[in-house]
Coordinates of C-alpha atoms in Angstrom, one line a residue:
M1 CA 15.2 -38.1 -56.2
Q2 CA 17.6 -35.2 -55.9
Q3 CA 15.4 -32.4 -54.6
N4 CA 16.3 -28.8 -54.9
S5 CA 14.2 -28.0 -51.9
S6 CA 14.2 -27.8 -48.1
V7 CA 10.6 -29.1 -48.0
T8 CA 10.4 -32.9 -47.5
E9 CA 6.6 -33.3 -47.5
F10 CA 3.4 -31.6 -48.6
V11 CA 0.0 -31.4 -47.0
L12 CA -3.0 -31.9 -49.3
L13 CA -6.1 -30.0 -48.4
G14 CA -8.3 -32.5 -50.4
L15 CA -11.7 -31.8 -52.0
T16 CA -13.2 -30.7 -48.7
Q17 CA -12.4 -30.1 -45.1
D18 CA -15.8 -31.0 -43.8
P19 CA -15.7 -34.5 -42.1
Q20 CA -19.2 -35.4 -43.3
R21 CA -18.4 -34.4 -46.8
Q22 CA -15.2 -36.3 -46.6
N23 CA -17.2 -39.5 -45.9
M24 CA -19.3 -38.7 -48.9
V25 CA -16.2 -38.2 -51.0
F26 CA -14.9 -41.6 -49.9
F27 CA -18.0 -43.6 -50.8
I28 CA -18.6 -41.8 -54.1
F29 CA -15.0 -42.2 -55.3
L30 CA -14.8 -45.7 -54.0
L31 CA -17.9 -46.6 -56.2
F32 CA -16.3 -44.8 -59.1
Y33 CA -13.0 -46.5 -58.7
V34 CA -14.4 -50.0 -58.3
C35 CA -16.6 -49.5 -61.4
T36 CA -13.6 -48.2 -63.3
L37 CA -11.4 -51.2 -62.4
V38 CA -14.2 -53.7 -63.0
G39 CA -15.2 -52.1 -66.3
N40 CA -11.7 -51.7 -67.7
M41 CA -10.5 -55.1 -66.6
L42 CA -13.6 -56.7 -68.2
I43 CA -12.7 -55.0 -71.5
I44 CA -9.1 -56.1 -71.2
V45 CA -10.0 -59.7 -70.4
T46 CA -12.7 -59.8 -73.2
I47 CA -10.3 -58.5 -75.9
T48 CA -7.5 -60.8 -74.7
F49 CA -9.6 -64.0 -74.9
S50 CA -12.1 -63.1 -77.7
S51 CA -11.3 -64.4 -81.2
T52 CA -13.8 -61.9 -82.7
L53 CA -12.2 -58.7 -81.4
G54 CA -8.9 -58.9 -83.2
S55 CA -9.2 -55.7 -85.3
P56 CA -7.0 -52.6 -84.7
M57 CA -9.8 -50.8 -83.1
Y58 CA -10.0 -53.3 -80.2
F59 CA -6.2 -53.5 -80.1
F60 CA -6.1 -49.8 -79.3
L61 CA -9.2 -50.1 -77.0
F62 CA -7.2 -52.7 -75.0
H63 CA -4.4 -50.1 -74.4
L64 CA -6.9 -47.4 -73.7
S65 CA -8.3 -49.5 -70.9
C66 CA -4.8 -50.2 -69.5
A67 CA -4.1 -46.5 -69.5
D68 CA -7.4 -45.7 -67.8
T69 CA -6.7 -48.3 -65.1
F70 CA -3.3 -47.0 -64.2
F71 CA -4.3 -43.3 -64.7
S72 CA -7.1 -43.6 -62.2
T73 CA -5.0 -45.7 -59.9
S74 CA -2.4 -42.9 -59.7
I75 CA -4.9 -40.6 -58.1
V76 CA -8.0 -42.2 -56.6
P77 CA -6.6 -44.7 -54.0
R78 CA -4.6 -41.9 -52.5
L79 CA -7.8 -39.7 -52.4
L80 CA -9.7 -42.5 -50.7
V81 CA -7.0 -42.9 -48.0
D82 CA -6.8 -39.1 -47.5
S83 CA -10.6 -38.7 -47.2
L84 CA -10.4 -40.9 -44.0
S85 CA -7.3 -39.2 -42.6
A86 CA -7.2 -36.1 -40.4
K87 CA -4.0 -34.8 -42.0
K88 CA -3.2 -35.6 -45.6
I89 CA 0.6 -35.7 -45.8
I90 CA 2.4 -36.8 -48.9
S91 CA 6.2 -36.9 -49.1
Y92 CA 8.2 -35.0 -51.7
N93 CA 9.2 -38.2 -53.5
E94 CA 5.6 -39.6 -53.5
C95 CA 4.4 -36.2 -54.9
M96 CA 6.9 -36.3 -57.8
T97 CA 6.1 -40.0 -58.5
Q98 CA 2.4 -39.3 -58.6
I99 CA 2.9 -36.4 -61.1
F100 CA 5.1 -38.6 -63.3
V101 CA 2.6 -41.5 -63.3
L102 CA -0.3 -39.1 -63.8
H103 CA 1.3 -37.6 -66.9
L104 CA 2.7 -40.8 -68.2
F105 CA -0.7 -42.5 -68.4
G106 CA -2.6 -39.3 -69.1
S107 CA -0.5 -38.7 -72.2
L108 CA -0.7 -42.3 -73.2
E109 CA -4.5 -42.0 -73.2
I110 CA -4.2 -39.0 -75.4
F111 CA -2.0 -40.8 -77.9
V112 CA -4.3 -43.9 -77.9
L113 CA -7.3 -41.7 -78.5
V114 CA -5.5 -40.1 -81.5
L115 CA -4.6 -43.6 -82.9
M116 CA -8.3 -44.7 -82.5
A117 CA -9.4 -41.7 -84.4
I118 CA -6.9 -42.5 -87.2
D119 CA -8.2 -46.1 -87.2
R120 CA -11.8 -44.9 -87.6
Y121 CA -10.8 -42.4 -90.3
V122 CA -9.1 -45.1 -92.4
A123 CA -11.9 -47.6 -91.8
I124 CA -14.7 -45.2 -92.9
C125 CA -12.9 -43.0 -95.5
K126 CA -10.6 -45.5 -97.1
P127 CA -12.2 -48.9 -96.4
L128 CA -10.5 -50.7 -99.4
R129 CA -7.1 -49.7 -98.2
Y130 CA -7.8 -50.4 -94.5
P131 CA -6.2 -53.9 -94.3
T132 CA -3.0 -52.5 -95.9
I133 CA -2.7 -49.3 -93.9
M134 CA -3.7 -50.7 -90.5
R135 CA -1.5 -53.8 -90.6
R136 CA -0.6 -55.5 -87.3
Q137 CA 3.0 -54.2 -87.6
V138 CA 1.8 -50.7 -88.1
C139 CA -0.4 -50.9 -85.0
L140 CA 2.4 -52.3 -82.9
I141 CA 4.9 -49.7 -84.0
S142 CA 2.3 -47.0 -83.3
I143 CA 1.6 -48.1 -79.8
V144 CA 5.3 -48.5 -79.0
F145 CA 5.8 -44.8 -80.1
A146 CA 2.8 -43.9 -78.0
W147 CA 4.5 -45.4 -74.9
I148 CA 7.8 -43.8 -75.7
G149 CA 6.2 -40.4 -76.2
S150 CA 4.3 -40.7 -72.9
F151 CA 7.5 -41.6 -71.1
V152 CA 9.3 -38.6 -72.6
H153 CA 6.4 -36.3 -71.7
G154 CA 6.3 -37.6 -68.0
T155 CA 10.0 -37.4 -67.7
T156 CA 10.2 -33.8 -69.0
Q157 CA 7.6 -32.7 -66.4
I158 CA 9.6 -34.2 -63.6
I159 CA 12.9 -32.8 -64.7
L160 CA 11.3 -29.3 -64.7
L161 CA 9.7 -29.8 -61.3
L162 CA 12.9 -31.2 -59.7
R163 CA 14.6 -27.9 -60.5
L164 CA 12.1 -25.9 -58.5
P165 CA 13.0 -24.9 -54.9
F166 CA 10.4 -25.3 -52.2
C167 CA 11.4 -23.5 -49.1
G168 CA 8.2 -22.0 -47.6
P169 CA 4.5 -23.1 -47.3
N170 CA 3.8 -26.7 -48.1
L171 CA 0.0 -26.7 -48.2
I172 CA -1.4 -27.9 -51.6
D173 CA -4.9 -26.8 -52.1
H174 CA -5.8 -29.9 -54.1
Y175 CA -6.5 -33.6 -53.6
C176 CA -3.4 -34.6 -55.6
C177 CA 0.0 -33.3 -56.7
D178 CA 0.0 -31.6 -60.0
L179 CA 1.8 -28.8 -61.9
Q180 CA -0.1 -25.7 -61.1
P181 CA -0.5 -26.2 -57.3
L182 CA 3.2 -26.9 -57.0
L183 CA 4.2 -23.9 -59.1
K184 CA 2.3 -21.7 -56.7
L185 CA 4.5 -23.0 -53.8
A186 CA 7.8 -22.6 -55.5
C187 CA 10.0 -19.9 -54.0
M188 CA 11.2 -18.5 -57.3
D189 CA 9.8 -16.8 -60.4
T190 CA 8.0 -19.6 -62.3
Y191 CA 6.9 -17.6 -65.4
V192 CA 9.4 -19.4 -67.7
V193 CA 8.8 -22.8 -66.1
N194 CA 5.1 -22.4 -66.6
L195 CA 5.6 -21.5 -70.3
L196 CA 7.5 -24.7 -70.6
F197 CA 4.7 -26.6 -68.9
V198 CA 2.2 -25.0 -71.2
S199 CA 4.3 -25.8 -74.3
N200 CA 4.5 -29.4 -73.1
S201 CA 1.2 -30.4 -71.5
G202 CA -0.9 -27.6 -72.8
A203 CA 0.3 -28.0 -76.4
L204 CA -0.2 -31.8 -76.2
C205 CA -3.8 -31.4 -75.0
S206 CA -4.7 -28.6 -77.4
C207 CA -3.0 -29.9 -80.6
S208 CA -4.4 -33.5 -80.0
F209 CA -7.9 -32.1 -79.4
V210 CA -7.7 -30.1 -82.7
V211 CA -6.4 -33.1 -84.6
L212 CA -9.2 -35.3 -83.2
M213 CA -11.9 -32.8 -84.0
I214 CA -10.7 -32.3 -87.5
S215 CA -10.5 -36.1 -88.1
Y216 CA -14.1 -36.5 -86.9
I217 CA -15.4 -33.6 -89.0
V218 CA -13.8 -35.3 -92.0
I219 CA -15.3 -38.6 -91.0
L220 CA -18.8 -37.2 -90.5
R221 CA -18.6 -35.3 -93.9
S222 CA -17.6 -38.5 -95.7
L223 CA -20.6 -40.4 -94.3
R224 CA -22.9 -38.7 -96.9
N225 CA -21.6 -41.2 -99.4
H226 CA -22.4 -44.3 -97.3
S227 CA -25.6 -46.3 -97.0
A228 CA -28.1 -45.6 -94.2
D229 CA -26.9 -48.7 -92.2
G230 CA -23.3 -47.7 -92.7
R231 CA -24.0 -44.1 -91.6
K232 CA -25.8 -45.3 -88.5
K233 CA -23.0 -47.7 -87.4
A234 CA -20.3 -45.1 -88.1
L235 CA -22.2 -42.4 -86.3
S236 CA -22.6 -44.6 -83.3
T237 CA -18.9 -45.3 -83.1
C238 CA -17.8 -41.7 -83.7
S239 CA -20.3 -40.2 -81.3
S240 CA -19.0 -42.4 -78.5
H241 CA -15.4 -41.3 -79.3
I242 CA -16.4 -37.6 -79.4
I243 CA -18.1 -37.9 -76.0
V244 CA -14.9 -39.3 -74.5
V245 CA -12.7 -36.7 -76.3
V246 CA -14.8 -33.7 -75.1
L247 CA -15.0 -34.9 -71.5
F248 CA -11.3 -35.6 -71.3
F249 CA -9.7 -32.8 -73.3
G250 CA -12.0 -30.0 -72.2
P251 CA -10.8 -30.1 -68.5
C252 CA -7.2 -30.8 -69.5
I253 CA -7.1 -27.7 -71.8
F254 CA -8.6 -25.6 -69.0
I255 CA -6.0 -26.7 -66.5
Y256 CA -2.8 -26.8 -68.5
T257 CA -3.1 -23.9 -70.9
R258 CA -3.2 -20.9 -68.7
P259 CA -0.9 -18.7 -66.5
P260 CA 0.4 -20.2 -63.2
T261 CA -2.7 -19.5 -61.2
T262 CA -5.0 -21.8 -59.2
L263 CA -8.8 -21.4 -59.1
P264 CA -11.4 -22.8 -56.7
I265 CA -13.0 -24.7 -59.5
D266 CA -9.8 -26.5 -60.5
K267 CA -10.3 -29.4 -58.1
M268 CA -13.8 -30.2 -59.5
V269 CA -12.6 -29.8 -63.1
T270 CA -9.7 -32.2 -62.4
V271 CA -12.2 -34.8 -61.2
F272 CA -13.6 -35.0 -64.7
Y273 CA -10.4 -36.4 -66.3
T274 CA -8.8 -38.2 -63.3
A275 CA -11.9 -40.1 -62.2
G276 CA -14.8 -39.3 -64.6
T277 CA -13.3 -40.3 -67.9
P278 CA -11.7 -43.6 -66.8
F279 CA -15.1 -44.5 -65.3
L280 CA -17.1 -43.5 -68.4
N281 CA -14.8 -45.1 -71.0
P282 CA -15.9 -48.7 -70.3
L283 CA -19.5 -47.6 -70.4
V284 CA -19.2 -45.8 -73.7
Y285 CA -17.2 -48.5 -75.4
T286 CA -19.3 -51.4 -74.2
L287 CA -22.9 -50.1 -74.0
R288 CA -22.6 -48.5 -77.5
N289 CA -20.7 -51.4 -79.1
A290 CA -22.6 -54.5 -80.1
E291 CA -19.4 -56.5 -80.9
V292 CA -17.9 -56.0 -77.4
K293 CA -21.2 -56.9 -75.7
N294 CA -21.6 -60.1 -77.8
A295 CA -18.0 -61.0 -77.0
M296 CA -18.6 -60.5 -73.3
R297 CA -21.7 -62.7 -73.4
K298 CA -19.8 -65.5 -75.2
L299 CA -17.0 -65.2 -72.7
W300 CA -19.4 -65.4 -69.8
H301 CA -21.2 -68.4 -71.4
V302 CA -17.8 -70.2 -71.8
L303 CA -16.9 -69.5 -68.1
R304 CA -20.3 -70.8 -66.9
M305 CA -19.9 -73.9 -69.1
G306 CA -16.4 -74.4 -67.5
E307 CA -17.9 -74.5 -64.1

């Protein structure tokens, strides 16, 4: 990377400086990360090999699990290593790469959640037209555009960051590289750059959240015309989606839609969407979904019979 900076490395302060608490951080996040990997990989394998999970909802769930896996991997392994290290040094290039991957898969998760909401809206509000609207080709084109949009978003962030000069302190009061902590270290006026970040990341989070909430309000209003069983099933699906949306978008909006300042609470808020949401997604979409659980049981039975 061509860096406009005399700083070649940064020092991360991590979640805590206390050695005992660092050990607690290691074991807690190791548990979270292992559960995240196992849960999302189980969903990926189940959807791939199950003949009963071929609907668009599970097609998008497959990509959500992929995004969660890479999103969490962009942050947590580095945090685990740093929690056992006395000095948490990350090179300039590694820092920029981490930010790119974080925003690439973070924005991909946002786009996939929007596509899942659209899928649920069509399935519940326009059931007769569902096979026509949510055709396989439409789903494939939608996910391709989601990947392209995510790549453009991540690339835009890096282009803006590479133009910032870093020539003074290199201490990042965070456990990962991200926009606001780096803006604080830049030796230039970052007001305009922060406006661009807010119009990019902030607008992406805020607008997507508004769209999702509107779609679910419309869905919930339309349930009045359904049978009791239909309402119960739709409510179960939508409530799980809303839980994920609130837990993911709330912290994102808090972090990316404000002036270039860092707050002591930022690190804990970031934990919610970098480690918490990827950990909760498999639980929400399996424990509250009978079809996925049945498909997992069948797959497990087939594997045992194969032994």
